Amino acid sequence: MMIKSTPTPALMIAALMGLAACNPSSEPKTDAEGGQAAAVVAADAWCRPSPNGAKAGGCYVTLTAATDDRLTGGSTPRAGMVQVHEMKTENGMMTMGEMAQGLPLPAGEAVALAPGGTHLMLMELTAPLVAGETVPLTLNFADAAPVTVQAKVRQPSAAGTDHGAH
Ligand SMILES: [Cu+2]
């Protein structure tokens, strides 16, 4: 696994500001550079059906940012909270935890959230995620404007890849 450190002070300040912003919907979008915030393209958004009674569910999407950015979280009417989670192995056990700094999105690179890896965690679900339905998901970024996608609820493909279906 590659972990890139970001020694740039400006980036660290941005990360701290991102952590302090606990009300994303009222966060004003400003761009100190004077240019327009570059868009992030979100493709293939989907969610795993949640087991009956589960209060959380996982969603996945492939993101391509025009300029270096970070996925910091999201929101949906279907859950109280959306967090960016990563999987890690500690003492031989797979655990998951929130990426406090968000998920780095290098410019022009397609970053895939996928089962077994980075995912969006919907916490405090209002109702189970049922296969066949569509869930609106708003993704928040450090720099780019939020993007709303319609995530299809379905089972993970048996082959372990989503590209060989036809
Ligand atoms: Cu999780």
PDB file of C-alpha atoms and ligand atoms in Angstrom:
ATOM      1  CA  MET A   1       0.000   0.000   0.000  1.00  0.00           C
ATOM      2  CA  MET A   2       1.280   3.438  -0.884  1.00  0.00           C
ATOM      3  CA  ILE A   3       0.823   6.202   1.612  1.00  0.00           C
ATOM      4  CA  LYS A   4       1.855   9.588   0.371  1.00  0.00           C
ATOM      5  CA  SER A   5       2.592  12.244   2.925  1.00  0.00           C
ATOM      6  CA  THR A   6       1.554  15.772   2.132  1.00  0.00           C
ATOM      7  CA  PRO A   7       4.113  18.106   3.654  1.00  0.00           C
ATOM      8  CA  THR A   8       2.558  21.220   2.124  1.00  0.00           C
ATOM      9  CA  PRO A   9       1.345  23.427   4.997  1.00  0.00           C
ATOM     10  CA  ALA A  10      -1.526  24.761   2.898  1.00  0.00           C
ATOM     11  CA  LEU A  11      -2.855  21.238   2.431  1.00  0.00           C
ATOM     12  CA  MET A  12      -2.675  20.538   6.149  1.00  0.00           C
ATOM     13  CA  ILE A  13      -4.538  23.730   6.952  1.00  0.00           C
ATOM     14  CA  ALA A  14      -7.191  22.782   4.421  1.00  0.00           C
ATOM     15  CA  ALA A  15      -7.513  19.401   6.107  1.00  0.00           C
ATOM     16  CA  LEU A  16      -7.965  20.982   9.508  1.00  0.00           C
ATOM     17  CA  MET A  17     -10.597  23.333   8.154  1.00  0.00           C
ATOM     18  CA  GLY A  18     -12.371  20.373   6.609  1.00  0.00           C
ATOM     19  CA  LEU A  19     -12.465  18.656   9.982  1.00  0.00           C
ATOM     20  CA  ALA A  20     -13.839  21.739  11.680  1.00  0.00           C
ATOM     21  CA  ALA A  21     -16.683  22.103   9.204  1.00  0.00           C
ATOM     22  CA  CYS A  22     -19.399  19.954  10.715  1.00  0.00           C
ATOM     23  CA  ASN A  23     -22.235  21.541   8.775  1.00  0.00           C
ATOM     24  CA  PRO A  24     -21.369  20.997   5.116  1.00  0.00           C
ATOM     25  CA  SER A  25     -24.674  22.219   3.720  1.00  0.00           C
ATOM     26  CA  SER A  26     -24.110  25.760   4.946  1.00  0.00           C
ATOM     27  CA  GLU A  27     -20.462  25.921   3.996  1.00  0.00           C
ATOM     28  CA  PRO A  28     -19.948  28.727   1.501  1.00  0.00           C
ATOM     29  CA  LYS A  29     -17.957  27.864  -1.607  1.00  0.00           C
ATOM     30  CA  THR A  30     -15.123  30.268  -2.145  1.00  0.00           C
ATOM     31  CA  ASP A  31     -12.107  29.960  -4.355  1.00  0.00           C
ATOM     32  CA  ALA A  32      -9.099  31.977  -3.326  1.00  0.00           C
ATOM     33  CA  GLU A  33      -7.463  31.374  -6.695  1.00  0.00           C
ATOM     34  CA  GLY A  34     -10.194  33.286  -8.460  1.00  0.00           C
ATOM     35  CA  GLY A  35     -10.864  30.404 -10.829  1.00  0.00           C
ATOM     36  CA  GLN A  36     -13.890  28.165 -10.836  1.00  0.00           C
ATOM     37  CA  ALA A  37     -13.904  25.040  -8.692  1.00  0.00           C
ATOM     38  CA  ALA A  38     -13.171  22.054 -10.905  1.00  0.00           C
ATOM     39  CA  ALA A  39     -15.790  19.348 -11.064  1.00  0.00           C
ATOM     40  CA  VAL A  40     -15.378  15.787  -9.899  1.00  0.00           C
ATOM     41  CA  VAL A  41     -16.887  13.112 -12.145  1.00  0.00           C
ATOM     42  CA  ALA A  42     -18.694  10.357 -10.248  1.00  0.00           C
ATOM     43  CA  ALA A  43     -19.492   7.100 -12.060  1.00  0.00           C
ATOM     44  CA  ASP A  44     -20.966   3.682 -11.245  1.00  0.00           C
ATOM     45  CA  ALA A  45     -22.458   4.599  -7.881  1.00  0.00           C
ATOM     46  CA  TRP A  46     -24.055   1.673  -6.085  1.00  0.00           C
ATOM     47  CA  CYS A  47     -24.874   0.441  -2.606  1.00  0.00           C
ATOM     48  CA  ARG A  48     -24.944  -2.984  -1.040  1.00  0.00           C
ATOM     49  CA  PRO A  49     -28.343  -4.060   0.286  1.00  0.00           C
ATOM     50  CA  SER A  50     -28.284  -3.714   4.069  1.00  0.00           C
ATOM     51  CA  PRO A  51     -29.166  -6.760   6.161  1.00  0.00           C
ATOM     52  CA  ASN A  52     -32.483  -6.467   7.912  1.00  0.00           C
ATOM     53  CA  GLY A  53     -32.157  -4.388  11.055  1.00  0.00           C
ATOM     54  CA  ALA A  54     -28.694  -3.076  10.188  1.00  0.00           C
ATOM     55  CA  LYS A  55     -28.200   0.574  10.969  1.00  0.00           C
ATOM     56  CA  ALA A  56     -25.397   1.066   8.450  1.00  0.00           C
ATOM     57  CA  GLY A  57     -24.743   0.263   4.817  1.00  0.00           C
ATOM     58  CA  GLY A  58     -21.869   0.561   2.342  1.00  0.00           C
ATOM     59  CA  CYS A  59     -21.891   2.462  -0.938  1.00  0.00           C
ATOM     60  CA  TYR A  60     -19.305   2.582  -3.691  1.00  0.00           C
ATOM     61  CA  VAL A  61     -18.456   4.933  -6.549  1.00  0.00           C
ATOM     62  CA  THR A  62     -15.626   5.731  -8.936  1.00  0.00           C
ATOM     63  CA  LEU A  63     -14.380   9.316  -8.741  1.00  0.00           C
ATOM     64  CA  THR A  64     -12.213  11.299 -11.122  1.00  0.00           C
ATOM     65  CA  ALA A  65     -11.143  14.776 -10.049  1.00  0.00           C
ATOM     66  CA  ALA A  66      -9.959  17.395 -12.544  1.00  0.00           C
ATOM     67  CA  THR A  67      -7.473  18.787 -10.039  1.00  0.00           C
ATOM     68  CA  ASP A  68      -6.036  17.298  -6.842  1.00  0.00           C
ATOM     69  CA  ASP A  69      -8.877  17.020  -4.359  1.00  0.00           C
ATOM     70  CA  ARG A  70     -10.190  14.895  -1.513  1.00  0.00           C
ATOM     71  CA  LEU A  71     -13.484  13.128  -0.864  1.00  0.00           C
ATOM     72  CA  THR A  72     -14.392  14.327   2.616  1.00  0.00           C
ATOM     73  CA  GLY A  73     -17.837  12.816   3.153  1.00  0.00           C
ATOM     74  CA  GLY A  74     -21.379  13.101   1.955  1.00  0.00           C
ATOM     75  CA  SER A  75     -25.037  13.135   2.799  1.00  0.00           C
ATOM     76  CA  THR A  76     -28.260  11.399   1.851  1.00  0.00           C
ATOM     77  CA  PRO A  77     -31.879  11.698   2.940  1.00  0.00           C
ATOM     78  CA  ARG A  78     -31.682   7.961   3.692  1.00  0.00           C
ATOM     79  CA  ALA A  79     -29.147   8.182   6.518  1.00  0.00           C
ATOM     80  CA  GLY A  80     -28.208  10.436   9.409  1.00  0.00           C
ATOM     81  CA  MET A  81     -24.567  10.491   8.454  1.00  0.00           C
ATOM     82  CA  VAL A  82     -22.244   9.527   5.581  1.00  0.00           C
ATOM     83  CA  GLN A  83     -18.577   8.851   6.306  1.00  0.00           C
ATOM     84  CA  VAL A  84     -15.591   7.883   4.178  1.00  0.00           C
ATOM     85  CA  HIS A  85     -14.246   4.604   5.580  1.00  0.00           C
ATOM     86  CA  GLU A  86     -11.104   2.654   4.879  1.00  0.00           C
ATOM     87  CA  MET A  87     -10.403  -0.990   5.642  1.00  0.00           C
ATOM     88  CA  LYS A  88      -7.257  -1.884   7.516  1.00  0.00           C
ATOM     89  CA  THR A  89      -5.819  -4.986   9.079  1.00  0.00           C
ATOM     90  CA  GLU A  90      -4.905  -4.764  12.749  1.00  0.00           C
ATOM     91  CA  ASN A  91      -3.565  -7.844  14.549  1.00  0.00           C
ATOM     92  CA  GLY A  92      -4.887  -9.996  11.728  1.00  0.00           C
ATOM     93  CA  MET A  93      -8.382  -8.552  12.000  1.00  0.00           C
ATOM     94  CA  MET A  94     -10.046  -6.463   9.324  1.00  0.00           C
ATOM     95  CA  THR A  95     -11.394  -3.273  10.798  1.00  0.00           C
ATOM     96  CA  MET A  96     -12.734  -0.130   9.261  1.00  0.00           C
ATOM     97  CA  GLY A  97     -12.518   3.459  10.316  1.00  0.00           C
ATOM     98  CA  GLU A  98     -13.219   6.948   9.109  1.00  0.00           C
ATOM     99  CA  MET A  99     -10.562   8.624   6.964  1.00  0.00           C
ATOM    100  CA  ALA A 100     -10.206  11.776   9.007  1.00  0.00           C
ATOM    101  CA  GLN A 101      -8.398  13.596   6.214  1.00  0.00           C
ATOM    102  CA  GLY A 102     -10.699  12.280   3.517  1.00  0.00           C
ATOM    103  CA  LEU A 103      -9.798  10.152   0.507  1.00  0.00           C
ATOM    104  CA  PRO A 104      -7.120  11.711  -1.755  1.00  0.00           C
ATOM    105  CA  LEU A 105      -8.233  12.137  -5.387  1.00  0.00           C
ATOM    106  CA  PRO A 106      -5.168  12.779  -7.566  1.00  0.00           C
ATOM    107  CA  ALA A 107      -5.894  14.909 -10.639  1.00  0.00           C
ATOM    108  CA  GLY A 108      -7.160  12.924 -13.614  1.00  0.00           C
ATOM    109  CA  GLU A 109      -6.951   9.573 -11.845  1.00  0.00           C
ATOM    110  CA  ALA A 110     -10.024   7.344 -11.485  1.00  0.00           C
ATOM    111  CA  VAL A 111     -10.257   6.357  -7.815  1.00  0.00           C
ATOM    112  CA  ALA A 112     -12.582   3.418  -7.224  1.00  0.00           C
ATOM    113  CA  LEU A 113     -14.337   2.801  -3.932  1.00  0.00           C
ATOM    114  CA  ALA A 114     -15.033  -0.909  -3.819  1.00  0.00           C
ATOM    115  CA  PRO A 115     -16.010  -3.744  -1.456  1.00  0.00           C
ATOM    116  CA  GLY A 116     -13.091  -4.731   0.737  1.00  0.00           C
ATOM    117  CA  GLY A 117     -11.548  -1.287   0.399  1.00  0.00           C
ATOM    118  CA  THR A 118     -12.529   2.312   0.754  1.00  0.00           C
ATOM    119  CA  HIS A 119     -16.268   2.844   0.973  1.00  0.00           C
ATOM    120  CA  LEU A 120     -18.937   5.327   1.880  1.00  0.00           C
ATOM    121  CA  MET A 121     -20.602   4.323   5.119  1.00  0.00           C
ATOM    122  CA  LEU A 122     -24.222   5.310   5.536  1.00  0.00           C
ATOM    123  CA  MET A 123     -24.852   5.493   9.285  1.00  0.00           C
ATOM    124  CA  GLU A 124     -28.192   5.706  11.058  1.00  0.00           C
ATOM    125  CA  LEU A 125     -30.156   4.421   8.066  1.00  0.00           C
ATOM    126  CA  THR A 126     -33.761   5.598   8.016  1.00  0.00           C
ATOM    127  CA  ALA A 127     -34.779   2.307   6.354  1.00  0.00           C
ATOM    128  CA  PRO A 128     -32.952  -0.766   5.003  1.00  0.00           C
ATOM    129  CA  LEU A 129     -31.305  -0.453   1.589  1.00  0.00           C
ATOM    130  CA  VAL A 130     -33.259  -2.837  -0.638  1.00  0.00           C
ATOM    131  CA  ALA A 131     -31.952  -4.305  -3.898  1.00  0.00           C
ATOM    132  CA  GLY A 132     -33.542  -2.618  -6.900  1.00  0.00           C
ATOM    133  CA  GLU A 133     -34.103   0.781  -5.359  1.00  0.00           C
ATOM    134  CA  THR A 134     -32.131   3.954  -6.024  1.00  0.00           C
ATOM    135  CA  VAL A 135     -30.574   6.110  -3.325  1.00  0.00           C
ATOM    136  CA  PRO A 136     -29.626   9.765  -3.900  1.00  0.00           C
ATOM    137  CA  LEU A 137     -26.122  10.343  -2.578  1.00  0.00           C
ATOM    138  CA  THR A 138     -24.445  13.742  -2.303  1.00  0.00           C
ATOM    139  CA  LEU A 139     -20.638  13.633  -2.192  1.00  0.00           C
ATOM    140  CA  ASN A 140     -18.595  16.410  -0.612  1.00  0.00           C
ATOM    141  CA  PHE A 141     -15.073  17.366  -1.630  1.00  0.00           C
ATOM    142  CA  ALA A 142     -12.363  19.545  -0.145  1.00  0.00           C
ATOM    143  CA  ASP A 143     -12.325  21.882  -3.151  1.00  0.00           C
ATOM    144  CA  ALA A 144     -14.841  20.881  -5.804  1.00  0.00           C
ATOM    145  CA  ALA A 145     -18.566  21.542  -5.524  1.00  0.00           C
ATOM    146  CA  PRO A 146     -20.687  18.710  -4.113  1.00  0.00           C
ATOM    147  CA  VAL A 147     -21.869  16.080  -6.603  1.00  0.00           C
ATOM    148  CA  THR A 148     -25.165  14.202  -6.276  1.00  0.00           C
ATOM    149  CA  VAL A 149     -25.418  10.720  -7.774  1.00  0.00           C
ATOM    150  CA  GLN A 150     -28.199   8.140  -7.908  1.00  0.00           C
ATOM    151  CA  ALA A 151     -26.794   4.989  -6.376  1.00  0.00           C
ATOM    152  CA  LYS A 152     -28.383   1.703  -7.411  1.00  0.00           C
ATOM    153  CA  VAL A 153     -28.839  -0.812  -4.610  1.00  0.00           C
ATOM    154  CA  ARG A 154     -27.658  -4.245  -5.769  1.00  0.00           C
ATOM    155  CA  GLN A 155     -25.637  -7.289  -4.760  1.00  0.00           C
ATOM    156  CA  PRO A 156     -21.894  -7.178  -5.461  1.00  0.00           C
ATOM    157  CA  SER A 157     -21.169  -8.922  -8.760  1.00  0.00           C
ATOM    158  CA  ALA A 158     -20.171 -12.545  -8.236  1.00  0.00           C
ATOM    159  CA  ALA A 159     -17.064 -12.317 -10.397  1.00  0.00           C
ATOM    160  CA  GLY A 160     -15.607  -9.650  -8.169  1.00  0.00           C
ATOM    161  CA  THR A 161     -15.471  -7.205 -11.039  1.00  0.00           C
ATOM    162  CA  ASP A 162     -18.090  -4.939 -12.486  1.00  0.00           C
ATOM    163  CA  HIS A 163     -16.623  -4.840 -15.965  1.00  0.00           C
ATOM    164  CA  GLY A 164     -17.208  -8.334 -17.361  1.00  0.00           C
ATOM    165  CA  ALA A 165     -20.999  -8.409 -17.320  1.00  0.00           C
ATOM    166  CA  HIS A 166     -21.455  -8.123 -21.075  1.00  0.00           C
TER     167      HIS A 166
HETATM  168 CU    CU B   1     -17.548   1.372   6.997  1.00  0.00          CU
END
